[in-house]
Amino acid sequence: AAATLGAFLTLAQTGSVDHVYCVLCLAENSIGPESYRPDDILHMHSGKTVEINNTDAEGRLVLADGVSYAARELKADVIIDAATLTGAALFCTGPIISCCATNRDGLEAQAVRAGKVTGDLTHPIPFIPEFFKSEFASKVADMRNSVKNRMTAQSSCAGQFIYNHIADKNVPWVHLD
């Protein structure tokens, strides 16, 4: 969130000619009577329902609402989200390079180029909805909040979860993990 806010402030201070919105999607993973529990069903901003099968995957819930808000309410032309949704990203690219997943090849190339220019490197990971969407299958909701099989490309799947909430909007989107 701090990096996103910093980038937003830089754009504002340098006089970006584009309309740029910054939606900070913040979550606190704490124990208490209002905490999510396994098998809870949430109603998301996108209109989808989500079954909780991993209480440690709370960040993706608020991020999915944030990108849905950006697509539906702000009518964003492009959505870029940045979040640490998985520790699994470390297994993909190590501790100093982020992963990126996107629904547009051109946006992927732009993210990689921007990372090389700024020193905030990113590397593409698979975005294959037809393979990963089934990982979130639920018998009681539109989807689960985490994968069925923890060995199935967790970083890609976390991005897929986010995308599932804006797939119907066909907006260019990139997820940085």
GROMACS .gro file of C-alpha atoms in nm:
model
  177
    1ALA     CA    1   0.000   0.000   0.000
    2ALA     CA    2   0.284   0.238   0.084
    3ALA     CA    3   0.453   0.178  -0.253
    4THR     CA    4   0.124   0.229  -0.436
    5LEU     CA    5   0.053   0.550  -0.247
    6GLY     CA    6   0.407   0.672  -0.318
    7ALA     CA    7   0.367   0.607  -0.691
    8PHE     CA    8   0.031   0.784  -0.688
    9LEU     CA    9   0.174   1.087  -0.509
   10THR     CA   10   0.461   1.104  -0.759
   11LEU     CA   11   0.212   1.104  -1.047
   12ALA     CA   12   0.006   1.375  -0.878
   13GLN     CA   13   0.310   1.592  -0.803
   14THR     CA   14   0.451   1.563  -1.154
   15GLY     CA   15   0.121   1.662  -1.313
   16SER     CA   16   0.004   1.345  -1.483
   17VAL     CA   17  -0.222   1.429  -1.776
   18ASP     CA   18  -0.426   1.115  -1.715
   19HIS     CA   19  -0.690   1.068  -1.448
   20VAL     CA   20  -0.528   0.836  -1.197
   21TYR     CA   21  -0.704   0.682  -0.900
   22CYS     CA   22  -0.541   0.508  -0.606
   23VAL     CA   23  -0.756   0.258  -0.421
   24LEU     CA   24  -0.580   0.125  -0.112
   25CYS     CA   25  -0.715  -0.218  -0.018
   26LEU     CA   26  -0.602  -0.279   0.337
   27ALA     CA   27  -0.665  -0.588   0.550
   28GLU     CA   28  -0.579  -0.684   0.903
   29ASN     CA   29  -0.549  -1.052   0.978
   30SER     CA   30  -0.655  -1.069   1.342
   31ILE     CA   31  -0.840  -1.306   1.567
   32GLY     CA   32  -1.171  -1.196   1.713
   33PRO     CA   33  -1.546  -1.252   1.711
   34GLU     CA   34  -1.587  -1.068   1.377
   35SER     CA   35  -1.310  -1.263   1.200
   36TYR     CA   36  -1.388  -1.478   0.899
   37ARG     CA   37  -1.411  -1.849   0.965
   38PRO     CA   38  -1.377  -2.148   0.734
   39ASP     CA   39  -1.699  -2.209   0.540
   40ASP     CA   40  -1.824  -1.850   0.580
   41ILE     CA   41  -1.978  -1.712   0.259
   42LEU     CA   42  -1.897  -1.352   0.165
   43HIS     CA   43  -2.084  -1.137  -0.083
   44MET     CA   44  -1.826  -0.947  -0.287
   45HIS     CA   45  -1.848  -0.609  -0.462
   46SER     CA   46  -1.844  -0.793  -0.796
   47GLY     CA   47  -2.169  -0.967  -0.702
   48LYS     CA   48  -1.995  -1.301  -0.665
   49THR     CA   49  -2.008  -1.511  -0.350
   50VAL     CA   50  -1.691  -1.650  -0.197
   51GLU     CA   51  -1.657  -1.944   0.038
   52ILE     CA   52  -1.375  -1.902   0.290
   53ASN     CA   53  -1.146  -2.205   0.278
   54ASN     CA   54  -0.831  -2.022   0.392
   55THR     CA   55  -0.855  -1.759   0.666
   56ASP     CA   56  -0.498  -1.649   0.592
   57ALA     CA   57  -0.597  -1.539   0.240
   58GLU     CA   58  -0.776  -1.223   0.354
   59GLY     CA   59  -0.581  -0.972   0.145
   60ARG     CA   60  -0.717  -1.107  -0.181
   61LEU     CA   61  -1.072  -1.052  -0.055
   62VAL     CA   62  -1.030  -0.678  -0.008
   63LEU     CA   63  -0.816  -0.650  -0.323
   64ALA     CA   64  -1.085  -0.825  -0.529
   65ASP     CA   65  -1.338  -0.573  -0.398
   66GLY     CA   66  -1.097  -0.288  -0.479
   67VAL     CA   67  -1.037  -0.391  -0.840
   68SER     CA   68  -1.408  -0.454  -0.885
   69TYR     CA   69  -1.476  -0.104  -0.752
   70ALA     CA   70  -1.215   0.041  -0.990
   71ALA     CA   71  -1.371  -0.140  -1.287
   72ARG     CA   72  -1.739  -0.089  -1.204
   73GLU     CA   73  -1.756   0.243  -1.018
   74LEU     CA   74  -1.449   0.434  -1.136
   75LYS     CA   75  -1.472   0.283  -1.488
   76ALA     CA   76  -1.092   0.256  -1.502
   77ASP     CA   77  -0.934   0.215  -1.846
   78VAL     CA   78  -0.650   0.007  -1.697
   79ILE     CA   79  -0.619  -0.155  -1.355
   80ILE     CA   80  -0.283  -0.221  -1.193
   81ASP     CA   81  -0.290  -0.392  -0.857
   82ALA     CA   82   0.007  -0.455  -0.633
   83ALA     CA   83  -0.010  -0.683  -0.331
   84THR     CA   84   0.175  -0.950  -0.143
   85LEU     CA   85  -0.093  -1.214  -0.185
   86THR     CA   86   0.136  -1.513  -0.159
   87GLY     CA   87   0.465  -1.605  -0.006
   88ALA     CA   88   0.481  -1.839  -0.304
   89ALA     CA   89   0.597  -1.549  -0.522
   90LEU     CA   90   0.934  -1.589  -0.350
   91PHE     CA   91   0.961  -1.938  -0.500
   92CYS     CA   92   0.893  -1.800  -0.847
   93THR     CA   93   1.133  -1.506  -0.861
   94GLY     CA   94   1.318  -1.474  -0.529
   95PRO     CA   95   1.300  -1.197  -0.270
   96ILE     CA   96   1.368  -0.889  -0.488
   97ILE     CA   97   1.176  -0.950  -0.811
   98SER     CA   98   0.798  -0.941  -0.825
   99CYS     CA   99   0.571  -1.162  -1.032
  100CYS     CA  100   0.320  -1.019  -1.276
  101ALA     CA  101   0.009  -1.171  -1.427
  102THR     CA  102  -0.209  -0.991  -1.678
  103ASN     CA  103  -0.491  -1.038  -1.923
  104ARG     CA  104  -0.308  -0.838  -2.193
  105ASP     CA  105   0.027  -0.933  -2.348
  106GLY     CA  106   0.111  -0.569  -2.423
  107LEU     CA  107   0.054  -0.474  -2.061
  108GLU     CA  108   0.281  -0.756  -1.949
  109ALA     CA  109   0.559  -0.627  -2.174
  110GLN     CA  110   0.507  -0.272  -2.039
  111ALA     CA  111   0.528  -0.395  -1.678
  112VAL     CA  112   0.853  -0.581  -1.748
  113ARG     CA  113   1.002  -0.278  -1.931
  114ALA     CA  114   0.896  -0.038  -1.653
  115GLY     CA  115   1.056  -0.267  -1.397
  116LYS     CA  116   1.384  -0.266  -1.589
  117VAL     CA  117   1.381   0.113  -1.617
  118THR     CA  118   1.299   0.175  -1.250
  119GLY     CA  119   1.489  -0.115  -1.096
  120ASP     CA  120   1.166  -0.262  -0.957
  121LEU     CA  121   1.198  -0.580  -1.159
  122THR     CA  122   0.901  -0.802  -1.238
  123HIS     CA  123   0.874  -1.129  -1.426
  124PRO     CA  124   0.566  -1.278  -1.595
  125ILE     CA  125   0.391  -1.575  -1.443
  126PRO     CA  126   0.122  -1.781  -1.615
  127PHE     CA  127  -0.219  -1.624  -1.667
  128ILE     CA  128  -0.430  -1.915  -1.788
  129PRO     CA  129  -0.788  -1.878  -1.665
  130GLU     CA  130  -0.900  -2.201  -1.828
  131PHE     CA  131  -0.645  -2.394  -1.617
  132PHE     CA  132  -0.664  -2.211  -1.285
  133LYS     CA  133  -1.030  -2.111  -1.249
  134SER     CA  134  -1.128  -2.465  -1.143
  135GLU     CA  135  -0.892  -2.440  -0.844
  136PHE     CA  136  -1.152  -2.212  -0.681
  137ALA     CA  137  -1.456  -2.434  -0.742
  138SER     CA  138  -1.709  -2.436  -0.457
  139LYS     CA  139  -2.030  -2.631  -0.408
  140VAL     CA  140  -2.189  -2.352  -0.200
  141ALA     CA  141  -2.060  -2.027  -0.356
  142ASP     CA  142  -1.936  -1.890  -0.686
  143MET     CA  143  -1.580  -1.965  -0.576
  144ARG     CA  144  -1.348  -2.027  -0.283
  145ASN     CA  145  -1.091  -1.774  -0.167
  146SER     CA  146  -0.795  -2.011  -0.205
  147VAL     CA  147  -0.685  -2.304  -0.419
  148LYS     CA  148  -0.786  -2.664  -0.364
  149ASN     CA  149  -0.433  -2.789  -0.436
  150ARG     CA  150  -0.154  -2.586  -0.274
  151MET     CA  151   0.091  -2.721  -0.534
  152THR     CA  152  -0.094  -2.550  -0.820
  153ALA     CA  153   0.086  -2.227  -0.912
  154GLN     CA  154  -0.024  -2.030  -0.606
  155SER     CA  155   0.097  -1.692  -0.729
  156SER     CA  156  -0.077  -1.736  -1.063
  157CYS     CA  157  -0.388  -1.860  -0.888
  158ALA     CA  158  -0.395  -1.565  -0.647
  159GLY     CA  159  -0.391  -1.334  -0.948
  160GLN     CA  160  -0.662  -1.548  -1.108
  161PHE     CA  161  -0.880  -1.501  -0.798
  162ILE     CA  162  -0.852  -1.124  -0.836
  163TYR     CA  163  -0.921  -1.139  -1.209
  164ASN     CA  164  -1.233  -1.351  -1.154
  165HIS     CA  165  -1.396  -1.041  -1.003
  166ILE     CA  166  -1.342  -0.824  -1.314
  167ALA     CA  167  -1.336  -1.080  -1.597
  168ASP     CA  168  -1.682  -0.969  -1.708
  169LYS     CA  169  -1.562  -0.608  -1.750
  170ASN     CA  170  -1.287  -0.688  -2.007
  171VAL     CA  171  -1.063  -0.412  -1.868
  172PRO     CA  172  -0.685  -0.434  -1.917
  173TRP     CA  173  -0.543  -0.552  -1.584
  174VAL     CA  174  -0.205  -0.643  -1.439
  175HIS     CA  175  -0.141  -0.797  -1.098
  176LEU     CA  176   0.198  -0.752  -0.932
  177ASP     CA  177   0.267  -1.000  -0.652
   0.00000   0.00000   0.00000
